[in-house]
mmCIF file of C-alpha atoms in Angstrom:
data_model
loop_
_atom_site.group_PDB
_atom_site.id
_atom_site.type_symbol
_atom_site.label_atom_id
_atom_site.label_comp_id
_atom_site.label_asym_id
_atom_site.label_seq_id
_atom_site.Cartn_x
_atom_site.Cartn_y
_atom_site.Cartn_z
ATOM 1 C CA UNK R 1 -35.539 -74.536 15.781
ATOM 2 C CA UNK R 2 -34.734 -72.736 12.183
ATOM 3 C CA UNK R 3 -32.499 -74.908 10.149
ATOM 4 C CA UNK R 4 -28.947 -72.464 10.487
ATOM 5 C CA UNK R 5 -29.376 -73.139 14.163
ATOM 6 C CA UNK R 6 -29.895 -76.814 14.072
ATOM 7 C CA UNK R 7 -26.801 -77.144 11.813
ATOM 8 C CA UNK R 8 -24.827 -75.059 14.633
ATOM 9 C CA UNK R 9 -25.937 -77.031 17.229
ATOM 10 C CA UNK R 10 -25.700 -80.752 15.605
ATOM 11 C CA UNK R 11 -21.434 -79.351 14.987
ATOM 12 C CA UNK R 12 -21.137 -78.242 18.330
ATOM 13 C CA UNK R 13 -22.654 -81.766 19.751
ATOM 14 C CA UNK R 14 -20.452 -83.567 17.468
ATOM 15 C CA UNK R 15 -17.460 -82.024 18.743
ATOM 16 C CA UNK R 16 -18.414 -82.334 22.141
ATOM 17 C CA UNK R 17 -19.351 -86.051 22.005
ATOM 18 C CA UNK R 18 -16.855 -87.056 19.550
ATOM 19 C CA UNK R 19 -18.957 -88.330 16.563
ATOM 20 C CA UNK R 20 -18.272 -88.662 13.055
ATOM 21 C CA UNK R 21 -21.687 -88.334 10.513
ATOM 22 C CA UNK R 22 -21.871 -90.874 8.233
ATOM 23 C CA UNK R 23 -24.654 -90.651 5.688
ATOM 24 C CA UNK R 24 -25.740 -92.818 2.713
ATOM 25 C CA UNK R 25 -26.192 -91.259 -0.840
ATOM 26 C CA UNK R 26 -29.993 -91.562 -0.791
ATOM 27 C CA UNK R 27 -30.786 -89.737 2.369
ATOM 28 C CA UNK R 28 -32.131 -86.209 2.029
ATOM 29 C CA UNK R 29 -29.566 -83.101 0.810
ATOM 30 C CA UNK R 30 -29.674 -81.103 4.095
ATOM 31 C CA UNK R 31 -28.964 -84.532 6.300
ATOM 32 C CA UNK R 32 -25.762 -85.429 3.238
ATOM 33 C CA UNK R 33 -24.709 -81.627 3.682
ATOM 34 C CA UNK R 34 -23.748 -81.903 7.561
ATOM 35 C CA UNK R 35 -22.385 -85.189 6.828
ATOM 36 C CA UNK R 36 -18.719 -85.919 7.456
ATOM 37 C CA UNK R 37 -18.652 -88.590 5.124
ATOM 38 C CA UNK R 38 -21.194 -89.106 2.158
ATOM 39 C CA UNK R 39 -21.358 -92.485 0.581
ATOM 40 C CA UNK R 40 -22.581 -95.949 -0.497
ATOM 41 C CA UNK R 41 -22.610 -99.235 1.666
ATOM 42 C CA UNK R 42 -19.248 -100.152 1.027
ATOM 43 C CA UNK R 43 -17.790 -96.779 0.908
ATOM 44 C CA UNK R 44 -19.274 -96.633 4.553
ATOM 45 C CA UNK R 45 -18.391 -99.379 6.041
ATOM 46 C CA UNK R 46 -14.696 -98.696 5.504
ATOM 47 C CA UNK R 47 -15.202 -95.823 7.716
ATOM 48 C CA UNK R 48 -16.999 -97.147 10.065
ATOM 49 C CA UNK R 49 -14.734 -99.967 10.537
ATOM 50 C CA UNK R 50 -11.163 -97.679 10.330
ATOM 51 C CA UNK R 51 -13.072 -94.338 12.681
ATOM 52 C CA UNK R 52 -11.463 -93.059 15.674
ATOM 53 C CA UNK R 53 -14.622 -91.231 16.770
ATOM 54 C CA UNK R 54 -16.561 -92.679 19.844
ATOM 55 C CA UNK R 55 -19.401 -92.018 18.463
ATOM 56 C CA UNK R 56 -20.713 -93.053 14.440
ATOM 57 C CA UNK R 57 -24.091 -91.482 13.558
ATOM 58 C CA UNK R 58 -25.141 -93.239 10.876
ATOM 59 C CA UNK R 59 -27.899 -91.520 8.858
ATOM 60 C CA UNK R 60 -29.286 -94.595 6.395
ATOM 61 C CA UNK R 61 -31.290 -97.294 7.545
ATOM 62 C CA UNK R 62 -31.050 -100.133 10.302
ATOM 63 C CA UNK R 63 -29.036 -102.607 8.665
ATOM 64 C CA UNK R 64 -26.390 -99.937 7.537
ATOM 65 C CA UNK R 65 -26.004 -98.940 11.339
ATOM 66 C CA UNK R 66 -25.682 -102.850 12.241
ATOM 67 C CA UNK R 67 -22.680 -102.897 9.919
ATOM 68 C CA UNK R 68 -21.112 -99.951 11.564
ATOM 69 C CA UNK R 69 -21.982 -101.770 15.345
ATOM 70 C CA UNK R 70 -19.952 -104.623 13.814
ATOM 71 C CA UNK R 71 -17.362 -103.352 12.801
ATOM 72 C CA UNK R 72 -16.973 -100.915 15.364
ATOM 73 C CA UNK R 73 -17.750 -103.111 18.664
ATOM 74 C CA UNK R 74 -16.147 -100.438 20.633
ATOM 75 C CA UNK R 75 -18.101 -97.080 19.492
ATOM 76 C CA UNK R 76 -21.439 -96.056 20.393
ATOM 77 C CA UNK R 77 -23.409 -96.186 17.018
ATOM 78 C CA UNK R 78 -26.734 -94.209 16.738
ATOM 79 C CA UNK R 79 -29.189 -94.607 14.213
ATOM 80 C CA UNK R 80 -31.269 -91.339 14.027
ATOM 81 C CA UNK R 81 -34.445 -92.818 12.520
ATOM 82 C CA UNK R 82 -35.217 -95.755 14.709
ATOM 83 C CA UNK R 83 -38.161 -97.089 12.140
ATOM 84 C CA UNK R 84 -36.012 -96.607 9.193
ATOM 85 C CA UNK R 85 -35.924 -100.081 7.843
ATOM 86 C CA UNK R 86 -35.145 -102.086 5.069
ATOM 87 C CA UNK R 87 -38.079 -104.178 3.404
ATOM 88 C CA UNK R 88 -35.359 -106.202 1.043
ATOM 89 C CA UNK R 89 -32.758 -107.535 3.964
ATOM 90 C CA UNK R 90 -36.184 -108.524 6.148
ATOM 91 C CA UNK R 91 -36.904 -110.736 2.993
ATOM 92 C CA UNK R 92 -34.633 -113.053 3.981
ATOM 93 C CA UNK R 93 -34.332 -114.459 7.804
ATOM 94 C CA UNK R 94 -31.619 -116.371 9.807
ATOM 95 C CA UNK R 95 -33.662 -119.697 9.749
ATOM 96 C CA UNK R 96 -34.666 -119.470 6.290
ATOM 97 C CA UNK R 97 -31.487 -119.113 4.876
ATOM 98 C CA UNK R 98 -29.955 -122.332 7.678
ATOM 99 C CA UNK R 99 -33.040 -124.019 5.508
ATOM 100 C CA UNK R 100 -31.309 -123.096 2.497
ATOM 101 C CA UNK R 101 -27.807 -123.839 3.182
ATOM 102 C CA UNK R 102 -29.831 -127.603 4.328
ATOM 103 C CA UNK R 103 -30.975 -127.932 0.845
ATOM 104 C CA UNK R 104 -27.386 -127.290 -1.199
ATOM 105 C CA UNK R 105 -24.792 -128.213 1.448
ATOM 106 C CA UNK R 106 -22.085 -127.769 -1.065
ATOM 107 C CA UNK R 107 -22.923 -124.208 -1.598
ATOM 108 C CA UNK R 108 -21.136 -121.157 -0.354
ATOM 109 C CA UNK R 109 -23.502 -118.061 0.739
ATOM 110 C CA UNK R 110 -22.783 -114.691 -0.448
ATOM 111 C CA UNK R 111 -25.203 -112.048 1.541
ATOM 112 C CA UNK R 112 -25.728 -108.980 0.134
ATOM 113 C CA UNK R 113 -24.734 -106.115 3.144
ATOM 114 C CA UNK R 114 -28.513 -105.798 2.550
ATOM 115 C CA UNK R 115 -29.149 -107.827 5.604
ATOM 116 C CA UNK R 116 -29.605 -108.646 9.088
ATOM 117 C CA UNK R 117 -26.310 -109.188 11.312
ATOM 118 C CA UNK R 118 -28.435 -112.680 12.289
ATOM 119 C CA UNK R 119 -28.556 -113.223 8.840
ATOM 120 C CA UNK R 120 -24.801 -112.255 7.861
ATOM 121 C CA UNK R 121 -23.923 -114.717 10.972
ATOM 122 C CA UNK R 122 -25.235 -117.423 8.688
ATOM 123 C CA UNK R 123 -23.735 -116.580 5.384
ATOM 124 C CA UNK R 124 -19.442 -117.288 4.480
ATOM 125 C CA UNK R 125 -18.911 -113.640 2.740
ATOM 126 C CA UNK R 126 -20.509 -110.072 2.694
ATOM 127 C CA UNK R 127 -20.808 -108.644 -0.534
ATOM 128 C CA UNK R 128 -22.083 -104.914 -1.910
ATOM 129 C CA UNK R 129 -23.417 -104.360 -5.221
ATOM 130 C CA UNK R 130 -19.751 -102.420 -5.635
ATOM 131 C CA UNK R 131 -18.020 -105.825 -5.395
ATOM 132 C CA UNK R 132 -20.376 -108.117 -5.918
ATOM 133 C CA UNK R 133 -18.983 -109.749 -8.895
ATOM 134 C CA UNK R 134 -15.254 -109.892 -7.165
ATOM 135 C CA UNK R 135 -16.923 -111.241 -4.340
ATOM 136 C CA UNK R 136 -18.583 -114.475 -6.139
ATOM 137 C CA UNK R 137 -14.921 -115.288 -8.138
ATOM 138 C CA UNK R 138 -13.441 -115.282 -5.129
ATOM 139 C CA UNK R 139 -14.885 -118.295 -4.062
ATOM 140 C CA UNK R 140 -13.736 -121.771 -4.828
ATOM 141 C CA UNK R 141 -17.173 -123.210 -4.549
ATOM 142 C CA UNK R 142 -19.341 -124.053 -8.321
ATOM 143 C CA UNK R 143 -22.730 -123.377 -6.256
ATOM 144 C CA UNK R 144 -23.349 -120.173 -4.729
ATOM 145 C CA UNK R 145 -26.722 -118.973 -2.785
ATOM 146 C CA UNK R 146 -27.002 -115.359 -3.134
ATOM 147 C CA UNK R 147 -29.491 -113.608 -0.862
ATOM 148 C CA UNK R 148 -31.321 -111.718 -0.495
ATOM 149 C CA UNK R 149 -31.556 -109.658 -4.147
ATOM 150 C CA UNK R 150 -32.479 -111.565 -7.210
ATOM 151 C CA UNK R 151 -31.753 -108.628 -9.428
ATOM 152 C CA UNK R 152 -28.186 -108.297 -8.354
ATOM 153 C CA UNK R 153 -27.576 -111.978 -7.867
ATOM 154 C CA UNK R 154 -28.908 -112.541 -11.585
ATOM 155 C CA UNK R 155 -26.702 -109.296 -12.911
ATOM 156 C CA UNK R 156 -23.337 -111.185 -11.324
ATOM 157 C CA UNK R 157 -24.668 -114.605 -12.868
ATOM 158 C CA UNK R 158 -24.602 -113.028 -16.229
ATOM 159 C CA UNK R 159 -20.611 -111.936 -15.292
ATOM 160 C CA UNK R 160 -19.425 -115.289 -13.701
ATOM 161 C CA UNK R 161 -19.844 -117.600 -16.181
ATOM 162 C CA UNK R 162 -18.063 -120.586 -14.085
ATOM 163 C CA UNK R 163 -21.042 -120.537 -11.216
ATOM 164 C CA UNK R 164 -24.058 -121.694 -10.424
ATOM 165 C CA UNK R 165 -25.892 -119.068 -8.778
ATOM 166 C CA UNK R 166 -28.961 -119.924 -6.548
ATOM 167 C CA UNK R 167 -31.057 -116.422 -6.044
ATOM 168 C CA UNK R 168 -32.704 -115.969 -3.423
ATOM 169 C CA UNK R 169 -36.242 -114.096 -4.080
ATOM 170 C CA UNK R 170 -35.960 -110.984 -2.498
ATOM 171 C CA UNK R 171 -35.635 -107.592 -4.456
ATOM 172 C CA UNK R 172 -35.936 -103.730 -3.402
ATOM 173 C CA UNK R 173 -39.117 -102.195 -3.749
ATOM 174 C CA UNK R 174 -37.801 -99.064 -4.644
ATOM 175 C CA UNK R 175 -35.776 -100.499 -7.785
ATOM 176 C CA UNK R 176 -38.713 -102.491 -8.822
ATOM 177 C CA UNK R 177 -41.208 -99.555 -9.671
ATOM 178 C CA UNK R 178 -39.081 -99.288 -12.850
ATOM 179 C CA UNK R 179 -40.749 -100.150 -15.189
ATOM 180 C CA UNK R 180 -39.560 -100.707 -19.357
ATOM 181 C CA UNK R 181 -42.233 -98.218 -20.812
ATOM 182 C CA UNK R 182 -40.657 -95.049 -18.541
ATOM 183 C CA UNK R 183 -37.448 -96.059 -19.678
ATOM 184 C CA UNK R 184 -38.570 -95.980 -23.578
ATOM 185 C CA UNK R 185 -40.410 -92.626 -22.835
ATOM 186 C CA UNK R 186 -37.232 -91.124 -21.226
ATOM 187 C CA UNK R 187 -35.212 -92.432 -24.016
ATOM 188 C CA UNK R 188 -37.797 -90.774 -26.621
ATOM 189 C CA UNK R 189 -37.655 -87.517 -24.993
ATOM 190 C CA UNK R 190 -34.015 -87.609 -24.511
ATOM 191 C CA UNK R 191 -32.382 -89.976 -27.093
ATOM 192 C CA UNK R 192 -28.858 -89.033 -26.765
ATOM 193 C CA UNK R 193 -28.860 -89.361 -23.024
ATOM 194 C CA UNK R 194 -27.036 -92.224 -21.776
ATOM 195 C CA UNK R 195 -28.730 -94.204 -18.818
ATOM 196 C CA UNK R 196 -26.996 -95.109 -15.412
ATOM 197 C CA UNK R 197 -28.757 -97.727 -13.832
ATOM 198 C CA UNK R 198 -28.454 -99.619 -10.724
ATOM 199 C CA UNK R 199 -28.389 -103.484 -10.483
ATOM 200 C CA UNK R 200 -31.291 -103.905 -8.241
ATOM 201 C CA UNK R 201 -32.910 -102.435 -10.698
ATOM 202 C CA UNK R 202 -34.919 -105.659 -12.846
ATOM 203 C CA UNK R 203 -33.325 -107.577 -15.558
ATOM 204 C CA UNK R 204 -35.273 -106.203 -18.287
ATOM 205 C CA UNK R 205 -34.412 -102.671 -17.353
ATOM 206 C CA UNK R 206 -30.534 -103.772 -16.706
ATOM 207 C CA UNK R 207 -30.330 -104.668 -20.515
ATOM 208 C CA UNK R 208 -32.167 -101.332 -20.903
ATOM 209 C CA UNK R 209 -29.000 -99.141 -19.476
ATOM 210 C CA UNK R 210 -25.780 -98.416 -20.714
ATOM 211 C CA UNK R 211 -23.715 -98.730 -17.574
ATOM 212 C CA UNK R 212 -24.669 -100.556 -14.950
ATOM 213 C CA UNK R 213 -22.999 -100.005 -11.168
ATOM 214 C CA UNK R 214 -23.290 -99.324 -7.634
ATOM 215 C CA UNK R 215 -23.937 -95.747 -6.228
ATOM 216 C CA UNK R 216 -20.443 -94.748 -6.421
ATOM 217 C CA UNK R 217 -20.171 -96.245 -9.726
ATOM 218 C CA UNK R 218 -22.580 -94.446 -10.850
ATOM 219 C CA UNK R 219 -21.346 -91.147 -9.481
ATOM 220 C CA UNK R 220 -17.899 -91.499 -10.827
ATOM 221 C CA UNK R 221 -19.096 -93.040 -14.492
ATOM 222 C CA UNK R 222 -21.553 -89.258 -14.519
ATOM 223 C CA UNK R 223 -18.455 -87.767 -13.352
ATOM 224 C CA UNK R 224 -16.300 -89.145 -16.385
ATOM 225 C CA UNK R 225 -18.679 -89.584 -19.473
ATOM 226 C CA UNK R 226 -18.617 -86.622 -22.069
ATOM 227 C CA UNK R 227 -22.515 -86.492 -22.344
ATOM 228 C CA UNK R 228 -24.293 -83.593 -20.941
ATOM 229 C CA UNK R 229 -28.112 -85.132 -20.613
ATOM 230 C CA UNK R 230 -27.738 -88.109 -18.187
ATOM 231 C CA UNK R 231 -30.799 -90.842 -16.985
ATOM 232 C CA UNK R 232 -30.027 -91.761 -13.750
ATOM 233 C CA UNK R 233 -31.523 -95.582 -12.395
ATOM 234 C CA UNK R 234 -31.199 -95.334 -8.785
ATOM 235 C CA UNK R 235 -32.853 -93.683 -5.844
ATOM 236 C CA UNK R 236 -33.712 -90.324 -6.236
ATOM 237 C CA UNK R 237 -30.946 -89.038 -3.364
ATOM 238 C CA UNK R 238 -27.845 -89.126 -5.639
ATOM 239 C CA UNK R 239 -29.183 -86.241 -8.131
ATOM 240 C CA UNK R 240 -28.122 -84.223 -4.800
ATOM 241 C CA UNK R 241 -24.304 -84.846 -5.373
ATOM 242 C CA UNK R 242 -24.737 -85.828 -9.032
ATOM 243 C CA UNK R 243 -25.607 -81.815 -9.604
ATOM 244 C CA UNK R 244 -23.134 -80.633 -7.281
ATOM 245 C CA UNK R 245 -20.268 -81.969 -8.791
ATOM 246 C CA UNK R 246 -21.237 -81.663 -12.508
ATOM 247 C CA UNK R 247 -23.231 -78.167 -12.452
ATOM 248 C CA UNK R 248 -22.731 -78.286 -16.833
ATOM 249 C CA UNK R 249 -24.669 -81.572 -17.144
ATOM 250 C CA UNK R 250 -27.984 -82.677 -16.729
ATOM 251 C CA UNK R 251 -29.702 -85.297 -14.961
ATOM 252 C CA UNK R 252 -33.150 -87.056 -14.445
ATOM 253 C CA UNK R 253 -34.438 -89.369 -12.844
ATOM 254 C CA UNK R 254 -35.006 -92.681 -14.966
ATOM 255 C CA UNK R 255 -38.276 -93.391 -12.797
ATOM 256 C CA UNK R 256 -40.602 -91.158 -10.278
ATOM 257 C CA UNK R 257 -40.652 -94.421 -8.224
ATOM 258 C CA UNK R 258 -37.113 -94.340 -7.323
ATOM 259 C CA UNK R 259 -37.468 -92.642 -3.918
ATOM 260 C CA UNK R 260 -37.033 -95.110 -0.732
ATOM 261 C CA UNK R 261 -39.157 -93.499 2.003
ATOM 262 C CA UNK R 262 -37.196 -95.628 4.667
ATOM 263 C CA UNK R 263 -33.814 -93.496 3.432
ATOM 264 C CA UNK R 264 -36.000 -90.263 3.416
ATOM 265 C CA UNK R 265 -37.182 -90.662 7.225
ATOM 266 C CA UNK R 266 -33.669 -88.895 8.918
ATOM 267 C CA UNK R 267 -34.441 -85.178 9.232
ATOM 268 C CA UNK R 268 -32.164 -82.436 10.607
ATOM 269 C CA UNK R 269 -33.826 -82.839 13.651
ATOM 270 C CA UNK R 270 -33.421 -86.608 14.105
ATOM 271 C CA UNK R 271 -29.651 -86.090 13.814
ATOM 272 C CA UNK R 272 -29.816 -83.131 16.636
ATOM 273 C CA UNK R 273 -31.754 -85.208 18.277
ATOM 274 C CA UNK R 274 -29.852 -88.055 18.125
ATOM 275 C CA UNK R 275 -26.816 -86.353 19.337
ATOM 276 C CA UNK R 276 -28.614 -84.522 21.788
ATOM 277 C CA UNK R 277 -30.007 -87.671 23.621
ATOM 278 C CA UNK R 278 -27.243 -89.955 22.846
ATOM 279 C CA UNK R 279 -30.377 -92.246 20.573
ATOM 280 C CA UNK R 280 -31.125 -94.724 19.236
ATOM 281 C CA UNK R 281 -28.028 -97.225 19.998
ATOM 282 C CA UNK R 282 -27.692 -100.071 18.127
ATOM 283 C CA UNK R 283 -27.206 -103.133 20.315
ATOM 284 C CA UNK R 284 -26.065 -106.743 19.292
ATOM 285 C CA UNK R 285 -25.155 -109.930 20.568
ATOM 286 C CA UNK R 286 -21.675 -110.884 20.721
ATOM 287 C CA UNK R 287 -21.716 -114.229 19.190
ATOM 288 C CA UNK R 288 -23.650 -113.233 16.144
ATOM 289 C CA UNK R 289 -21.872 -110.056 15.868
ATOM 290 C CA UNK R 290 -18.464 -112.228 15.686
ATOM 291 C CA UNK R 291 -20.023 -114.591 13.050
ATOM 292 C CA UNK R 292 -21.258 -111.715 10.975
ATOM 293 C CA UNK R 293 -17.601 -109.931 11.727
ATOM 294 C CA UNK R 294 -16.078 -112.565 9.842
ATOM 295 C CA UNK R 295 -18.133 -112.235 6.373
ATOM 296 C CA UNK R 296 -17.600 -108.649 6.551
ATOM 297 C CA UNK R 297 -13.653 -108.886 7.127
ATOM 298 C CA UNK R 298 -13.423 -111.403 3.883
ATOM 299 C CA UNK R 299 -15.784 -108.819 2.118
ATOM 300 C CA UNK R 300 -13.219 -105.296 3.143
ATOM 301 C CA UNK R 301 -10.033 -107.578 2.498
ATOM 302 C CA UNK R 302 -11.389 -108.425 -1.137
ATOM 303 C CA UNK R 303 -12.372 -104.717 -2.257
#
């Protein structure tokens, strides 16, 4: 099926099943173009959580979906690319963390929405890299675990002064390819560029950036600065809206690493598809998804 007749037939199915499209900033441009809402993780799971659809398609990557299936116990949620995983939120597991949480029983656990609902059961608030930091002064606790992302959990440390902060060792592998010599040669070729990095990114590329932020951070700081040559520290999907929006400024990509396959698996065709066949539903158990309901309410009631 050409592409102008997929599109027709993924808006007609949406219509008829009542679905809203929900896709994440780093999927590929045709899947963000037929999109009804383009965002990050937290930007998401607002809509999921405040949809009247029936149906959420959610074109990102398993744990994304999860979040939607929690919030949203009463829609059908579909996640288009059934293998399209998450290597940093299976870092961390359920039991792992309960061994944790064993080992500093006065500590509260932030999870990063990076994560398994199992694992988000376990944990006493949600957090996104957007909020992160709000997130961790929130709580009244001195030790906090923070899991699973190192990078992130040692970028708030650095901002709540008043906290210990216990990281877990998990990171994302697409972050991690950055390495400090591409972001000196970027800065050689372009040295009046100013460099927007994510904070998964590693701590010795952090204190490399000027501005440091989520996604949609990132999109509204490119948005708002006067420079015209921008370096851009997060996966590769963003330069999609990035462009669109700013079509007198120019961006590249801090590191040829920064592409996430898992985020690249949705196609056209696994949306039509998805629609089509009514796959692949995301399924939970009640009890967890209750626990995990809980860290994500005190998460949305905070940003």
């Amino acid at each position: 099926m050409e592409q102008k007749q997929l599109i027709e037939e993924i808006i007609k199915l949406k219509k008829e099943r009542d679905a809203i499209i929900l896709a994440h900033n780093y999927q590929v441009p045709e899947v963000q173009d037929i999109a009804d809402i383009v965002g990050d993780s937290l930007a998401l799971s607002k809509h999921a959580a405040n949809t009247s659809h029936k149906v959420i398609v959610f074109c990102g990557v398993h744990f994304m979906a999860e979040s939607a299936k929690i919030l949203s116990p009463d829609k059908t949620v579909l996640l288009p690319a059934r293998d399209a995983g998450c290597p940093m939120a299976e870092m961390v597991t359920a039991d792992r963390l309960r061994e944790m949480k064993a080992k500093y029983p006065e500590a509260a656990v932030v999870c990063y929405v990076n994560s398994s609902a199992e694992v988000k059961a376990e944990a006493d608030i949600c957090c996104t890299s957007s909020n992160a930091v709000k997130v961790v002064e929130s709580i009244k606790n001195k030790q906090i675990i923070f899991a699973p992302d190192q990078n992130l959990g040692s970028y708030v440390a650095k901002k709540v002064k008043d906290k210990e902060i216990i990281l877990w060792k998990g990171f994302c592998i697409t972050h991690k390819r950055v390495k400090v010599d591409e972001v000196k040669k970027i800065k050689e070729l372009f040295p009046d560029a100013k460099i927007l990095a994510h904070p998964e990114c590693e701590p010795e590329i952090q204190a490399l950036a000027d501005f440091l932020g989520s996604t949609s951070e990132i999109i509204k700081e490119a948005r708002e600065i006067p420079e015209k040559d921008i370096i851009i520290g997060t996966e590769e999907g963003v330069l999609h809206i990035l462009r669109k929006e700013n079509p007198d400024k120019n961006f590249y990509l801090l590191s040829p690493g920064l592409i996430c396959q898992n985020m690249k698996k949705t196609r056209l065709e696994d949306v039509y598809l998805s629609l089509l066949n009514m796959q692949y539903e995301i399924t939970l158990d009640e009890d967890i998804r209750l626990k995990a309901l809980k860290t994500l309410d005190k998460m949305l009631e905070i940003s």
